[in-house]
XYZ file of N, CA and C in Angstrom:
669
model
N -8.763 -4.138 31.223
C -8.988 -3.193 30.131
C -10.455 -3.234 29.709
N -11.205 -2.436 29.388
C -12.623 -2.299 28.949
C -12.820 -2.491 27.885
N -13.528 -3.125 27.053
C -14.004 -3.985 26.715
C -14.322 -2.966 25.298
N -13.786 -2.806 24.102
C -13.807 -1.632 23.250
C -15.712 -2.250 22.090
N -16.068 -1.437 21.936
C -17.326 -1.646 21.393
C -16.696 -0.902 19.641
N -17.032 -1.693 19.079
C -17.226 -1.192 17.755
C -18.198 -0.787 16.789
N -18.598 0.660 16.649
C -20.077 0.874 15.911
C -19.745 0.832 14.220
N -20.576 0.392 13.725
C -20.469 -0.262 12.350
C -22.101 -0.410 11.396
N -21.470 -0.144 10.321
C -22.618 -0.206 8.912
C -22.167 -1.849 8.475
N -23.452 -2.448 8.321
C -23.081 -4.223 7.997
C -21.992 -3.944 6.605
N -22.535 -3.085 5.233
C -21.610 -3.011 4.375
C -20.241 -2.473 4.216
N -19.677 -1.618 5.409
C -18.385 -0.481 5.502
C -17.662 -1.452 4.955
N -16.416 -1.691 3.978
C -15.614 -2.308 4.020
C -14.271 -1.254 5.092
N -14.383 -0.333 5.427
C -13.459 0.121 6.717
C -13.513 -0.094 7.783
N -14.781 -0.405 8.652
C -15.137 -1.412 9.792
C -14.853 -2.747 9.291
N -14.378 -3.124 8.455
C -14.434 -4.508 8.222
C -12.763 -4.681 8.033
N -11.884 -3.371 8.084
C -10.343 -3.617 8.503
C -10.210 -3.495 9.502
N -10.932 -2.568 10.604
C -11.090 -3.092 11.859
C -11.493 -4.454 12.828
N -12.384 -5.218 12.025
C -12.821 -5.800 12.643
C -11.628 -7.246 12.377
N -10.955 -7.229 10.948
C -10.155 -7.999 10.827
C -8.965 -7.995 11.850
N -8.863 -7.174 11.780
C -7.505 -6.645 13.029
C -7.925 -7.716 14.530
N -9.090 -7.158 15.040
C -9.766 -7.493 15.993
C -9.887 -9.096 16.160
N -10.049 -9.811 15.217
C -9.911 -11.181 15.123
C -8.553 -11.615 15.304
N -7.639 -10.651 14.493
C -5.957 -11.672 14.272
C -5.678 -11.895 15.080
N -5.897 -10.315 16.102
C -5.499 -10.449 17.710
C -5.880 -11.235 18.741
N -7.406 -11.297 18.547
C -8.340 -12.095 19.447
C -9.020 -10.984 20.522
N -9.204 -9.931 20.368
C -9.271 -9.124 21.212
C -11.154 -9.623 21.367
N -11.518 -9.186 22.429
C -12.928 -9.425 23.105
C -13.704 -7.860 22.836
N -14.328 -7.817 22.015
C -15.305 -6.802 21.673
C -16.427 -6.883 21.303
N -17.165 -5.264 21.608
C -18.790 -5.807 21.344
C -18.622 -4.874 19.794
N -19.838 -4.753 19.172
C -19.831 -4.353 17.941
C -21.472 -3.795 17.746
N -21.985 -2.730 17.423
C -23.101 -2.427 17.361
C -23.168 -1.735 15.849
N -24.267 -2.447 15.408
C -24.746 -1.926 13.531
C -25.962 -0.623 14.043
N -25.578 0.143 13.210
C -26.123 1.228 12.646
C -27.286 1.076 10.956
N -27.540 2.202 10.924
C -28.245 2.286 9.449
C -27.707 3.950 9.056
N -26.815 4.019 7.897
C -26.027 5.190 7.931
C -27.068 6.391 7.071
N -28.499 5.464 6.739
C -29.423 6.128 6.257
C -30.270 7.133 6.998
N -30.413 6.092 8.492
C -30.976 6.899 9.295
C -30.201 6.532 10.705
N -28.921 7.860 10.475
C -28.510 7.822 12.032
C -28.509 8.271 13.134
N -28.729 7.758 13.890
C -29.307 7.510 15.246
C -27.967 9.169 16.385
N -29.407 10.022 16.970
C -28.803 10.703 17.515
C -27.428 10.750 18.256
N -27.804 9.648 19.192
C -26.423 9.270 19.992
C -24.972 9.195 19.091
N -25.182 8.429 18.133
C -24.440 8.229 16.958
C -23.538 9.371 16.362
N -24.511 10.295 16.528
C -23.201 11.789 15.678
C -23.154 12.276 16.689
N -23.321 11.950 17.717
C -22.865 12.696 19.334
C -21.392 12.567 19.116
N -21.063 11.074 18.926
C -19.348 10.926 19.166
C -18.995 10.585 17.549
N -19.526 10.554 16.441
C -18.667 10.778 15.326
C -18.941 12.240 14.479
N -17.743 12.534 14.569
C -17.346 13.639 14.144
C -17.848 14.353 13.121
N -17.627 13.359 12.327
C -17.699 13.162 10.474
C -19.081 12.278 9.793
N -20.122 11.786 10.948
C -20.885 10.877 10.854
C -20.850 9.739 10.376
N -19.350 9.235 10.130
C -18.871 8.123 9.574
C -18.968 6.920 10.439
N -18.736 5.726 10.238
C -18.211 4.677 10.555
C -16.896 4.174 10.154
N -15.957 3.655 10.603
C -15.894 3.160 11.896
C -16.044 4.077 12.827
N -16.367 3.483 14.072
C -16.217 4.525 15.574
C -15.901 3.638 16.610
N -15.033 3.814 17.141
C -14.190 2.737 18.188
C -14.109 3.383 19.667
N -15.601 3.157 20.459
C -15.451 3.340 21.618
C -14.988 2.495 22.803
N -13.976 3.262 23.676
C -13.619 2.285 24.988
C -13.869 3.340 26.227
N -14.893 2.776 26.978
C -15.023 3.687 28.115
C -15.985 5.055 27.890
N -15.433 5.975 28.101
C -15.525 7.409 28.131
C -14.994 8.087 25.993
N -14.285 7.155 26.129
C -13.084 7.649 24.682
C -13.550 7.049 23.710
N -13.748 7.864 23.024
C -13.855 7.723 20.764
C -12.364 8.024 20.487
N -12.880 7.316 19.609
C -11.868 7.251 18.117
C -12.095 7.080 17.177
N -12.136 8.119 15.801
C -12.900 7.761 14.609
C -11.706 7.538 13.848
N -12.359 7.419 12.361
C -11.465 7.144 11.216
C -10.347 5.463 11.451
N -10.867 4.668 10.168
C -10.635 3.528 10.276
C -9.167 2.981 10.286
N -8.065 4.335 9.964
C -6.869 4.176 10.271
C -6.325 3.875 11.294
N -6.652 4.936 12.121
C -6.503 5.696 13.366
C -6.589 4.874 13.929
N -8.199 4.025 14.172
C -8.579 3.001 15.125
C -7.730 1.890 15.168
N -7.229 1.635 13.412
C -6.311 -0.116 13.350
C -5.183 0.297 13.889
N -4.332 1.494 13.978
C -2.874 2.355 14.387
C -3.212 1.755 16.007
N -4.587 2.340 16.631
C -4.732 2.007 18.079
C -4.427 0.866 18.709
N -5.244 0.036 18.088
C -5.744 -1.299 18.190
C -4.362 -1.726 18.004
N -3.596 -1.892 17.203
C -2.329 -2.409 17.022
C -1.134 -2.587 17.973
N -1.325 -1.101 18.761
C -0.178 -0.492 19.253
C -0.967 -1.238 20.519
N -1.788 -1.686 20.810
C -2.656 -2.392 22.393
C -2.593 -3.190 22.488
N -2.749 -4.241 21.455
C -2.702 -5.468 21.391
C -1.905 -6.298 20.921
N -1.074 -7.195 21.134
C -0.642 -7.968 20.191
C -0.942 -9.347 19.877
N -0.210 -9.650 18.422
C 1.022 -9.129 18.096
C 0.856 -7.998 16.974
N 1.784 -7.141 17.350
C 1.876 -6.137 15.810
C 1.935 -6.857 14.851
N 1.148 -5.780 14.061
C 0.643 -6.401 12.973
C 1.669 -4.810 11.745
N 2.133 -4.107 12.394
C 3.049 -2.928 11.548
C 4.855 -3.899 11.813
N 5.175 -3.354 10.633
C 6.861 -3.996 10.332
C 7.428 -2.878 11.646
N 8.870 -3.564 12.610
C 9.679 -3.052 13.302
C 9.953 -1.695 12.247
N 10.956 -1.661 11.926
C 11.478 -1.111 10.784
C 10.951 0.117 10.621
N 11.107 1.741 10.819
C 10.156 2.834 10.401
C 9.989 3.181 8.951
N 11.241 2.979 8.165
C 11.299 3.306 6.671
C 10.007 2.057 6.289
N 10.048 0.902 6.631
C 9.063 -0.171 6.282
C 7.591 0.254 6.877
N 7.306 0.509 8.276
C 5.939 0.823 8.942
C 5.359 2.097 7.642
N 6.225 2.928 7.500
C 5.748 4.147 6.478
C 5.475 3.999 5.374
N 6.154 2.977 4.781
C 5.413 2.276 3.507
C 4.568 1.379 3.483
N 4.130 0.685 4.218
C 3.128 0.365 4.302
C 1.606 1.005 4.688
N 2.095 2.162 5.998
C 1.322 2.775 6.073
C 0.994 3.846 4.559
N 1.517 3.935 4.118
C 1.356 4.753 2.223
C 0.483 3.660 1.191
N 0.856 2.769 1.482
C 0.231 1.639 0.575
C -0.987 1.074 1.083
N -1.750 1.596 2.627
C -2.541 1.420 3.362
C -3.693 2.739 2.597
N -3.213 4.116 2.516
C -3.721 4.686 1.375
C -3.867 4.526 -0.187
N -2.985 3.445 -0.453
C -3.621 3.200 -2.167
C -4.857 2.235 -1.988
N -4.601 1.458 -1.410
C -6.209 0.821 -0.806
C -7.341 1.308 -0.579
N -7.415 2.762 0.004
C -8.236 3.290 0.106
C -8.419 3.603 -1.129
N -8.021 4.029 -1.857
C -7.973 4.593 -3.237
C -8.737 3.393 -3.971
N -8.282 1.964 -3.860
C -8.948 1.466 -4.557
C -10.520 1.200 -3.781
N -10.760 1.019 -3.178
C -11.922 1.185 -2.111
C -13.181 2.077 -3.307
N -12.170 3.623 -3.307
C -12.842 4.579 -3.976
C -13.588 4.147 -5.086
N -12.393 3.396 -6.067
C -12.853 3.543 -7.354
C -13.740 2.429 -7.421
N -13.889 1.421 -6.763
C -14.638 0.498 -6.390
C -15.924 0.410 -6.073
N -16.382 1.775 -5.564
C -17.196 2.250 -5.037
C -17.860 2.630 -6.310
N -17.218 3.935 -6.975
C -17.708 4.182 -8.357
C -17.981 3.653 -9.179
N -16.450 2.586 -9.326
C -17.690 1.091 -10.569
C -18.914 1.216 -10.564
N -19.295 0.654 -8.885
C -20.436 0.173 -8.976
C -21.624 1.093 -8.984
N -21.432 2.098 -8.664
C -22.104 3.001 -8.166
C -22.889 4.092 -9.754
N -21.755 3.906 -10.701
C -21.610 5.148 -11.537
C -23.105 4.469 -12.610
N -23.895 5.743 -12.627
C -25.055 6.115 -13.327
C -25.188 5.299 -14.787
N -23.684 5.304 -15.511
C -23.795 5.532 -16.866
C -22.454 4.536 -17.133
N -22.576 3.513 -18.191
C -21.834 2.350 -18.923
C -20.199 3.364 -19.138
N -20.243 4.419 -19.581
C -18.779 5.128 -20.065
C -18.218 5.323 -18.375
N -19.113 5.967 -17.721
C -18.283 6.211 -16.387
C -18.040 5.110 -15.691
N -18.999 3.796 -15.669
C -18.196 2.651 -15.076
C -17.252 1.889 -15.525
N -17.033 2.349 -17.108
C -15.781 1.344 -17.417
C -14.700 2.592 -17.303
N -14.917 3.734 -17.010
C -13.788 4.342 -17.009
C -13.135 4.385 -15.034
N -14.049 4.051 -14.542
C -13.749 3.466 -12.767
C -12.898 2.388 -12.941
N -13.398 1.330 -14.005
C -12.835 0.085 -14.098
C -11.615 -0.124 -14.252
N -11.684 0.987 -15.837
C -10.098 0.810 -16.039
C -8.992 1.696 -14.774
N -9.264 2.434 -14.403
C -8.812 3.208 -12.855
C -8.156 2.112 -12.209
N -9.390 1.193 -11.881
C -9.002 -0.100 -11.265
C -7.905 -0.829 -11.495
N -7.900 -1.253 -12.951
C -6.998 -1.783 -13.449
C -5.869 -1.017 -13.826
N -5.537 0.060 -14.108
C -4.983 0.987 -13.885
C -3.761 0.753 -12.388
N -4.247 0.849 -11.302
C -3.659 0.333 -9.557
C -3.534 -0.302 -10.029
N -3.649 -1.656 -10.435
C -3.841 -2.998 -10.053
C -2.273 -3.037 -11.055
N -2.011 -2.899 -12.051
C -0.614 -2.850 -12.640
C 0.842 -2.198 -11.631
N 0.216 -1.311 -11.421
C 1.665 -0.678 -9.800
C 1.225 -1.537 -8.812
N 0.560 -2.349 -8.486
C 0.049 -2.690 -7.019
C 1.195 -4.507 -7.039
N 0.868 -4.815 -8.950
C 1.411 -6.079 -9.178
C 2.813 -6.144 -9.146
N 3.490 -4.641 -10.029
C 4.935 -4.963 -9.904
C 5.441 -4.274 -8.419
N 4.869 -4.072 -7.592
C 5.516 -3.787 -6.038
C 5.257 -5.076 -5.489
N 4.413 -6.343 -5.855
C 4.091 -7.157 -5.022
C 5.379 -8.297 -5.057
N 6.238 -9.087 -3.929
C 6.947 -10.267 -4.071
C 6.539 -10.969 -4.719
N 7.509 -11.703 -4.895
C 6.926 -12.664 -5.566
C 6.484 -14.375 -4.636
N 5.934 -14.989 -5.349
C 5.419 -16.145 -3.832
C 5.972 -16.951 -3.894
N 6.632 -17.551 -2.604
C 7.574 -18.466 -2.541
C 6.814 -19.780 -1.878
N 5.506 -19.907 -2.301
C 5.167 -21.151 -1.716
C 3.495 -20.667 -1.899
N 2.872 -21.577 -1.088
C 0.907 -21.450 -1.336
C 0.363 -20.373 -1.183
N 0.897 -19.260 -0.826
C 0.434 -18.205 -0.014
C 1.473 -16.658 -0.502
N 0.603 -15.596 -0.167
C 0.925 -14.421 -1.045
C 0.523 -13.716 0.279
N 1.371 -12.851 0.915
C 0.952 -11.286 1.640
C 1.940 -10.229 0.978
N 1.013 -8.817 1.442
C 1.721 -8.049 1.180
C 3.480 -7.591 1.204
N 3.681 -8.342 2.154
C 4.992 -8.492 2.547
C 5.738 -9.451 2.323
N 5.310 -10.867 2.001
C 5.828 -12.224 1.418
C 4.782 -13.089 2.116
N 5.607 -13.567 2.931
C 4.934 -14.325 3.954
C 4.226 -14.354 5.083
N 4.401 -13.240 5.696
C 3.880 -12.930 6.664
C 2.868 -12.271 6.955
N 1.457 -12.120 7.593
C 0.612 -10.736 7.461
C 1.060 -9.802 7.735
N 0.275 -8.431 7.271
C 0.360 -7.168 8.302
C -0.997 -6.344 8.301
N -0.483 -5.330 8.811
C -1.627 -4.745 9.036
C -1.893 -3.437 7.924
N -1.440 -3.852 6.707
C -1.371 -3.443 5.799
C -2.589 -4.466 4.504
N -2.280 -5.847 5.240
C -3.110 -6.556 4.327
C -4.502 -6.698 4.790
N -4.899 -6.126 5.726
C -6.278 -5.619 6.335
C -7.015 -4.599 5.533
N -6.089 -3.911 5.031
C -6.682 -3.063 4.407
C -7.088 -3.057 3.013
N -6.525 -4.107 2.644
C -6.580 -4.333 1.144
C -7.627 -5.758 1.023
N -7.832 -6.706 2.017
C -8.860 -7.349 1.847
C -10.508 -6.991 1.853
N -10.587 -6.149 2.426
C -12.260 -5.682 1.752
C -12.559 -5.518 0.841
N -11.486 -4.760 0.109
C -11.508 -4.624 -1.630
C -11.493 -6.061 -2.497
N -10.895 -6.836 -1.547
C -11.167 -8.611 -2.605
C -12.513 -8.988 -2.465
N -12.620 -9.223 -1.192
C -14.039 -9.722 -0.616
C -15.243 -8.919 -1.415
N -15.291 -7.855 -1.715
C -16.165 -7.540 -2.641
C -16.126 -7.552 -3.881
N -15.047 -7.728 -4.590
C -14.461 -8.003 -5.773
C -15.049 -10.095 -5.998
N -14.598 -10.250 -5.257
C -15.316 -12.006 -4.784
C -16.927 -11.688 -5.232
N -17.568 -10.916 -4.485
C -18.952 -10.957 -4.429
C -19.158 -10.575 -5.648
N -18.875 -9.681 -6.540
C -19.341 -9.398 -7.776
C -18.806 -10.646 -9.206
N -17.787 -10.849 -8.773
C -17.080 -11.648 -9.734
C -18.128 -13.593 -10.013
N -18.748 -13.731 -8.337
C -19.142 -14.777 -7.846
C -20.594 -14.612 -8.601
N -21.036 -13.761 -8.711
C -22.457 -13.159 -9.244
C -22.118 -13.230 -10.707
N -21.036 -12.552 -11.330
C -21.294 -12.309 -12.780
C -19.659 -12.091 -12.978
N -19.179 -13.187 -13.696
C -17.648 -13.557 -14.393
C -17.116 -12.261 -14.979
N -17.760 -11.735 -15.510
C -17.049 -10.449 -16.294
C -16.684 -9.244 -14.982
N -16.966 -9.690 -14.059
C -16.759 -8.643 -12.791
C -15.427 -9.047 -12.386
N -14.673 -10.026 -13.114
C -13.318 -10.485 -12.323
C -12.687 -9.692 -13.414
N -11.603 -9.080 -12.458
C -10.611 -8.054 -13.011
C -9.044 -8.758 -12.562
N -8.559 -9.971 -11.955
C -7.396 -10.525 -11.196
C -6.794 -11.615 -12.489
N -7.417 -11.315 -13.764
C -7.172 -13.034 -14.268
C -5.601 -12.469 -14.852
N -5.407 -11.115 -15.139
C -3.749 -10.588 -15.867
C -3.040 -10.158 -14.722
N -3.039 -10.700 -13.713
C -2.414 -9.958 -12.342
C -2.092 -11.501 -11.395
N -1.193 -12.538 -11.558
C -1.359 -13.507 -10.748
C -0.664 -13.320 -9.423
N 0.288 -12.387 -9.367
C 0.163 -12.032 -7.866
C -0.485 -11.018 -6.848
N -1.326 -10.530 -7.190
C -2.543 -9.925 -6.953
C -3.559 -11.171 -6.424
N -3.661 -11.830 -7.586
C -4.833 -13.098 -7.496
C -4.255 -14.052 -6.450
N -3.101 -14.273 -6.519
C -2.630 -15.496 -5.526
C -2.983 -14.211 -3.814
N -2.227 -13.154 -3.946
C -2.631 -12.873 -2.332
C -4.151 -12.433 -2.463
N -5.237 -12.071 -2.843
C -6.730 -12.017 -2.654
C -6.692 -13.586 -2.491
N -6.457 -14.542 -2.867
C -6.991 -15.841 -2.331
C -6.117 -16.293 -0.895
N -5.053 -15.471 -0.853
C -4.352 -15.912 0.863
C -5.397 -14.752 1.567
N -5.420 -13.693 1.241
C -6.588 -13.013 2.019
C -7.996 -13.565 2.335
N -8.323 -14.473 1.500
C -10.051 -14.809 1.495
C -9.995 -15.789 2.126
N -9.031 -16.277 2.411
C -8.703 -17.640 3.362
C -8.659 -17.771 4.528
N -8.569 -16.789 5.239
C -8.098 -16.735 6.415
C -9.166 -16.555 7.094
N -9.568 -17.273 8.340
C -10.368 -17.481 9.453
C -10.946 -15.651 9.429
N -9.913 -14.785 9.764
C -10.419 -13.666 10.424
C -11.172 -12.914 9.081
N -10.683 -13.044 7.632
C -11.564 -12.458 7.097
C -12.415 -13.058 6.399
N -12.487 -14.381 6.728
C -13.831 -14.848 6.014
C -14.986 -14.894 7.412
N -14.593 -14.304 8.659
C -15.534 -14.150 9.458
C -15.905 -12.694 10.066
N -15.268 -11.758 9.139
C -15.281 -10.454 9.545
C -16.767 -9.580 8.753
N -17.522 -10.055 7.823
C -18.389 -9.959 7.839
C -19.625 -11.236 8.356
N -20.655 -10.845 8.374
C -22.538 -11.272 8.809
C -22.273 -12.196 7.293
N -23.062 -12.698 7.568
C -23.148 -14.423 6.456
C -24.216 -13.421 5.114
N -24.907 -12.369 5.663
C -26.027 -11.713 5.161
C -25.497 -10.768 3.618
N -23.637 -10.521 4.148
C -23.663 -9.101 3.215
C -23.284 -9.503 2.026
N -23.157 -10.650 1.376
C -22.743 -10.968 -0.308
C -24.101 -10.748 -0.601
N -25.485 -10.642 -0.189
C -26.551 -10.766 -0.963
C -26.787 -9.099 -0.688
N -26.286 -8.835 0.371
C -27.378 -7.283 0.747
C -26.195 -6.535 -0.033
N -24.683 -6.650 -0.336
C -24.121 -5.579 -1.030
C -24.341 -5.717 -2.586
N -24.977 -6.944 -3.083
C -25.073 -6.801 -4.513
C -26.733 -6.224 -4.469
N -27.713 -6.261 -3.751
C -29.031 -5.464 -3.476
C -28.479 -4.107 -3.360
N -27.657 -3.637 -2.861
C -27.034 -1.865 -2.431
C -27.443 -1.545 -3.406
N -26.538 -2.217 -4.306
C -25.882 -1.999 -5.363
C -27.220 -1.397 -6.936
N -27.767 -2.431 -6.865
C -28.925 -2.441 -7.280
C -30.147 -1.587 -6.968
N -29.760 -0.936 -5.888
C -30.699 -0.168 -5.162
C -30.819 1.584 -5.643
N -29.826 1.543 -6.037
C -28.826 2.841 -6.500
C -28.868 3.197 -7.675
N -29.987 1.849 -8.395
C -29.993 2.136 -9.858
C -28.340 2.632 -10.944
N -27.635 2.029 -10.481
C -26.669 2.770 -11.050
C -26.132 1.330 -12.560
N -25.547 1.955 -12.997
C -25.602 0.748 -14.767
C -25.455 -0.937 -14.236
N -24.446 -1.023 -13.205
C -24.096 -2.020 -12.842
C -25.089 -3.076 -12.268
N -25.373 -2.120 -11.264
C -27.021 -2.555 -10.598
C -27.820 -3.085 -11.834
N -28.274 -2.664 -13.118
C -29.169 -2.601 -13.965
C -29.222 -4.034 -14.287
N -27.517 -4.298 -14.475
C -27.114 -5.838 -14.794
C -26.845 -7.535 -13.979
N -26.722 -6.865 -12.871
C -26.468 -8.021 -12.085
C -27.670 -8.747 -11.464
């Protein structure tokens, strides 16, 4: 099988559910960084949308960071989606509230003005109340989306910790997990794990709170 190359922005947290995937499995891939500031001709040759992720094998693309983990899944094992279709579909649904929080995550940090970032925030916290009473409850050291087991559902929801980590690690009032303890218990089974504490460069806790800052936006002003 050829050898799938993954093109990637060091900060995407959506290349970075790919790339988690890519570890659980063990799959052998190359990975090439971009600058989404200035991208490179070849680059919007094969993405569509000029986005990242872009998951080439061979001759063949594949964009959009769903799509690619759906691929990757169904190639490699072990599955990382529940047998079960009523179960694969809810998860795959709850694979979109992630994104969602992704969004508002984005805006926190991003938003110009003190009223619009606490109104991202509360958004945040907002999910984070439906996200707590759908979650099991933990029957021992460890919290996944599903109980015990991973999936490929909890790929998608760890980028959103890992940066939630980075801001919280910088400045205490950035932790939003302290009224949510099963939330907090699975972000710490997520931050634990070999594949996503190696799915980013050692570089991006300093360069995503610089983004951040870069953007002038209220948050930036403070950290």
């Amino acid at each position: 099988m050829t050898k799938p190359l993954l093109v990637s922005f060091k900060l995407c947290p959506y290349v970075q559910r790919s790339v988690i995937n890519l570890l659980e499995k063990k799959v052998d891939y190359d990975i090439k960084y971009i600058d989404l500031a200035k991208k490179p001709d070849w680059f919007l040759k094969i993405s569509p949308f000029g986005r990242v992720p872009v998951l080439q094998i061979g001759d063949d693309v594949i964009f959009e960071s769903a799509v690619i983990n759906e691929y990757l899944d169904e190639t490699n094992e072990p599955t990382l989606h529940p047998k079960d279709p009523i179960q694969k579909a809810k998860h795959r649904s709850w694979t979109e509230f992630a994104s969602a929080l992704l969004a508002d995550q984005y805006g926190w940090t991003m938003s110009k003005e003190k009223s619009d970032s606490d109104k991202k925030r509360e958004e945040i916290l907002s999910k984070f109340k439906i996200l707590e009473a759908g979650l099991p409850s933990p029957t021992g050291s460890t919290l996944f989306f599903a109980g015990s087991q991973m999936h490929l559902v909890d790929t998608a929801f760890a980028p959103f910790f890992m940066r939630m980590q980075f801001l919280s690690d910088h400045n205490p009032e950035f932790y939003l997990l302290g009224d949510f303890p099963k939330i907090q218990k699975w972000s710490e089974t997520l931050l634990s794990l070999p594949s996503v504490k190696n799915s980013v460069l050692p570089e991006v806790p300093t360069e995503y709170l610089e983004f951040i800052k870069a953007h002038h936006s209220w948050m930036g002003g403070i950290l």
